[in-house]
Short mmCIF file of C-alpha atoms in Angstrom, two decimals:
data_model
loop_
_atom_site.label_atom_id
_atom_site.label_comp_id
_atom_site.label_asym_id
_atom_site.label_seq_id
_atom_site.Cartn_x
_atom_site.Cartn_y
_atom_site.Cartn_z
CA UNK A 1 -13.20 18.99 9.32
CA UNK A 2 -13.14 15.82 11.44
CA UNK A 3 -10.28 14.44 9.36
CA UNK A 4 -8.26 17.65 9.55
CA UNK A 5 -8.69 17.82 13.33
CA UNK A 6 -7.59 14.20 13.65
CA UNK A 7 -4.51 14.78 11.52
CA UNK A 8 -3.60 17.94 13.41
CA UNK A 9 -3.47 15.97 16.66
CA UNK A 10 -1.22 13.13 15.61
CA UNK A 11 1.32 11.90 13.09
CA UNK A 12 0.36 10.04 9.92
CA UNK A 13 3.17 8.00 8.35
CA UNK A 14 2.86 6.84 4.75
CA UNK A 15 4.34 3.33 4.52
CA UNK A 16 5.39 2.03 1.12
CA UNK A 17 7.75 -0.41 -0.55
CA UNK A 18 7.99 -2.77 -3.48
CA UNK A 19 6.09 -6.03 -3.75
CA UNK A 20 7.52 -8.60 -1.33
CA UNK A 21 9.40 -6.02 0.70
CA UNK A 22 7.50 -6.85 3.89
CA UNK A 23 5.06 -3.96 4.22
CA UNK A 24 2.35 -6.08 5.84
CA UNK A 25 4.76 -7.55 8.39
CA UNK A 26 6.04 -4.10 9.28
CA UNK A 27 2.49 -2.77 9.60
CA UNK A 28 1.58 -5.66 11.92
CA UNK A 29 4.59 -4.84 14.10
CA UNK A 30 3.53 -1.20 14.33
CA UNK A 31 0.00 -2.33 15.22
CA UNK A 32 1.53 -4.22 18.13
CA UNK A 33 2.81 -0.89 19.44
CA UNK A 34 -0.68 0.63 19.27
CA UNK A 35 -0.50 2.43 15.93
CA UNK A 36 -3.62 2.67 13.79
CA UNK A 37 -3.12 0.79 10.52
CA UNK A 38 -4.95 1.96 7.41
CA UNK A 39 -4.13 -0.45 4.60
CA UNK A 40 -5.16 0.76 1.15
CA UNK A 41 -4.68 -2.71 -0.37
CA UNK A 42 -7.22 -4.07 2.11
CA UNK A 43 -9.57 -1.22 1.22
CA UNK A 44 -9.15 -1.97 -2.50
CA UNK A 45 -9.99 -5.63 -1.87
CA UNK A 46 -13.19 -4.64 -0.05
CA UNK A 47 -14.17 -2.36 -2.91
CA UNK A 48 -13.66 -5.12 -5.48
CA UNK A 49 -15.06 -8.13 -3.64
CA UNK A 50 -18.47 -9.52 -4.48
CA UNK A 51 -20.95 -6.72 -3.80
CA UNK A 52 -18.14 -4.15 -3.54
CA UNK A 53 -19.09 -0.65 -4.53
CA UNK A 54 -16.47 -0.51 -7.29
CA UNK A 55 -17.75 -3.58 -9.14
CA UNK A 56 -20.47 -1.85 -11.22
CA UNK A 57 -18.01 0.79 -12.45
CA UNK A 58 -15.37 -1.85 -13.28
CA UNK A 59 -17.96 -3.87 -15.19
CA UNK A 60 -19.04 -0.79 -17.14
CA UNK A 61 -15.47 0.28 -17.93
CA UNK A 62 -13.90 -3.10 -18.75
CA UNK A 63 -16.67 -5.59 -19.42
CA UNK A 64 -17.98 -8.79 -17.91
CA UNK A 65 -14.73 -10.65 -18.64
CA UNK A 66 -13.08 -8.86 -15.71
CA UNK A 67 -15.76 -9.89 -13.19
CA UNK A 68 -15.51 -13.42 -11.81
CA UNK A 69 -18.35 -15.92 -11.44
CA UNK A 70 -18.57 -14.97 -7.77
CA UNK A 71 -19.21 -11.32 -8.64
CA UNK A 72 -15.80 -10.12 -7.48
CA UNK A 73 -13.03 -8.63 -9.58
CA UNK A 74 -11.31 -11.25 -11.73
CA UNK A 75 -7.84 -10.43 -10.48
CA UNK A 76 -5.76 -12.63 -12.82
CA UNK A 77 -7.54 -11.21 -15.88
CA UNK A 78 -7.24 -7.63 -14.64
CA UNK A 79 -3.58 -8.12 -13.69
CA UNK A 80 -2.80 -9.40 -17.18
CA UNK A 81 -4.61 -6.46 -18.78
CA UNK A 82 -2.95 -3.89 -16.54
CA UNK A 83 0.54 -5.14 -17.37
CA UNK A 84 -0.17 -5.39 -21.08
CA UNK A 85 -1.97 -2.04 -21.40
CA UNK A 86 -0.73 0.96 -19.37
CA UNK A 87 -3.80 2.96 -20.42
CA UNK A 88 -6.06 0.31 -18.93
CA UNK A 89 -4.04 0.32 -15.72
CA UNK A 90 -4.40 4.10 -15.53
CA UNK A 91 -8.15 3.84 -16.15
CA UNK A 92 -8.49 1.33 -13.32
CA UNK A 93 -6.46 3.53 -10.97
CA UNK A 94 -8.56 6.57 -11.87
CA UNK A 95 -11.65 4.57 -11.01
CA UNK A 96 -10.41 3.08 -7.75
CA UNK A 97 -8.13 5.72 -6.23
CA UNK A 98 -10.83 8.29 -5.34
CA UNK A 99 -12.87 5.56 -3.63
CA UNK A 100 -9.82 4.24 -1.76
CA UNK A 101 -8.80 7.77 -0.74
CA UNK A 102 -12.26 8.54 0.63
CA UNK A 103 -12.35 5.37 2.73
CA UNK A 104 -8.77 5.90 3.92
CA UNK A 105 -9.70 9.39 5.11
CA UNK A 106 -12.71 7.96 6.94
CA UNK A 107 -10.58 5.29 8.62
CA UNK A 108 -8.02 7.88 9.70
CA UNK A 109 -10.79 9.88 11.33
CA UNK A 110 -12.31 6.81 12.98
CA UNK A 111 -8.91 5.89 14.48
CA UNK A 112 -8.13 9.35 15.84
CA UNK A 113 -7.58 7.99 19.35
CA UNK A 114 -4.45 6.07 18.28
CA UNK A 115 -1.13 7.80 19.08
CA UNK A 116 -0.17 7.83 15.38
CA UNK A 117 -1.32 6.20 12.14
CA UNK A 118 0.47 4.08 9.56
CA UNK A 119 -1.09 4.57 6.12
CA UNK A 120 0.00 1.64 3.95
CA UNK A 121 0.08 2.70 0.28
CA UNK A 122 2.10 0.52 -2.12
CA UNK A 123 1.71 3.14 -4.88
CA UNK A 124 2.54 6.08 -2.60
CA UNK A 125 5.38 7.53 -4.76
CA UNK A 126 2.96 7.87 -7.69
CA UNK A 127 -0.09 8.92 -5.69
CA UNK A 128 0.19 12.57 -4.59
CA UNK A 129 -3.33 12.61 -3.13
CA UNK A 130 -2.31 9.93 -0.63
CA UNK A 131 1.05 11.56 0.07
CA UNK A 132 -0.77 14.69 1.19
CA UNK A 133 -2.36 12.70 4.01
CA UNK A 134 1.03 11.81 5.51
CA UNK A 135 3.62 13.92 7.28
CA UNK A 136 6.39 11.35 6.84
CA UNK A 137 7.21 8.62 4.30
CA UNK A 138 8.53 5.27 5.54
CA UNK A 139 10.00 2.91 2.94
CA UNK A 140 10.41 -0.80 3.62
CA UNK A 141 13.41 -1.80 1.54
CA UNK A 142 15.12 -5.04 0.53
CA UNK A 143 17.09 -6.32 -2.42
CA UNK A 144 15.33 -7.63 -5.52
CA UNK A 145 16.26 -11.26 -4.94
CA UNK A 146 14.53 -11.18 -1.57
CA UNK A 147 11.42 -9.74 -3.24
CA UNK A 148 11.45 -12.46 -5.88
CA UNK A 149 11.88 -15.28 -3.38
CA UNK A 150 9.11 -14.06 -1.07
CA UNK A 151 6.53 -13.36 -3.77
CA UNK A 152 7.11 -16.59 -5.70
CA UNK A 153 6.83 -18.58 -2.45
CA UNK A 154 3.58 -16.97 -1.30
CA UNK A 155 1.74 -16.31 -4.56
CA UNK A 156 2.46 -19.11 -6.98
CA UNK A 157 3.45 -16.58 -9.64
CA UNK A 158 6.48 -17.39 -11.77
CA UNK A 159 9.74 -15.51 -11.39
CA UNK A 160 9.13 -13.90 -14.79
CA UNK A 161 5.72 -12.66 -13.66
CA UNK A 162 7.14 -11.27 -10.43
CA UNK A 163 9.96 -9.52 -12.30
CA UNK A 164 7.33 -7.89 -14.51
CA UNK A 165 5.47 -6.62 -11.44
CA UNK A 166 8.68 -5.23 -9.93
CA UNK A 167 9.53 -3.52 -13.24
CA UNK A 168 6.09 -1.87 -13.31
CA UNK A 169 6.51 -0.35 -9.85
CA UNK A 170 8.39 2.78 -8.84
CA UNK A 171 12.15 2.08 -9.05
CA UNK A 172 13.80 1.34 -5.74
CA UNK A 173 16.08 4.39 -6.00
CA UNK A 174 13.07 6.70 -6.44
CA UNK A 175 11.28 5.22 -3.43
CA UNK A 176 14.36 5.68 -1.27
CA UNK A 177 14.75 9.27 -2.47
CA UNK A 178 11.28 10.05 -1.07
CA UNK A 179 11.91 8.38 2.28
CA UNK A 180 12.06 10.20 5.58
CA UNK A 181 12.63 6.83 7.25
CA UNK A 182 13.84 3.48 5.92
CA UNK A 183 13.42 -0.02 7.34
CA UNK A 184 15.74 -2.66 5.90
CA UNK A 185 14.11 -6.07 5.63
CA UNK A 186 16.99 -8.31 4.58
CA UNK A 187 17.46 -9.97 7.97
CA UNK A 188 15.38 -11.85 10.50
CA UNK A 189 12.15 -10.92 12.23
CA UNK A 190 13.92 -9.87 15.43
CA UNK A 191 15.99 -7.35 13.50
CA UNK A 192 12.87 -6.06 11.78
CA UNK A 193 11.05 -5.73 15.10
CA UNK A 194 13.97 -3.77 16.58
CA UNK A 195 13.83 -1.26 13.71
CA UNK A 196 10.08 -0.86 14.14
CA UNK A 197 10.46 -0.36 17.89
CA UNK A 198 13.06 2.39 17.33
CA UNK A 199 10.80 4.20 14.87
CA UNK A 200 7.83 3.77 17.21
CA UNK A 201 9.75 5.63 19.92
CA UNK A 202 10.62 8.36 17.43
CA UNK A 203 7.04 8.71 16.23
CA UNK A 204 5.75 8.93 19.78
CA UNK A 205 8.19 11.77 20.44
CA UNK A 206 6.90 13.53 17.31
CA UNK A 207 3.47 13.59 18.92
CA UNK A 208 4.67 15.13 22.19
#
């Protein structure tokens, strides 16, 4: 009931986009305008860090190979498995998504005083349970070359590995078809900030 009351009072925007599109930068800009940011990737990392509540279930489902020496999820091993075996990826998502959803709902309720909330969900187009939490979908969009350049620079992954990640995600055209709002991230930070500021004004009006 607390969550429903919180959602009834203010707007929740589901923010999504492909890897390297700039979702985190956009979320940070919205935070600067006072929006509550609920980042499901950050929640997933907490769940799978050493001592995270998802670790025992991951160990039971996949084996010790996928748990690092520090007790956290072995991300390179799990990434390789998920790309090689769609059934394994689905099993991991079925394990993690209910936990992530529950914590996201709690964070939305805890941040009810914010004028509106940005719910960052990279897998939003394929995650109907998360889409039900949001009244609008915001897609951060850029061309594939920009994605490749950004992810290779920040992650150390090869271009081939990044292309495989992009290919595994929802196609760009499908994301855009779901969008109520689109932010283009092919320019500079000032241009990005201007787009966020315009949407902030719109979202504030939605709450009036």
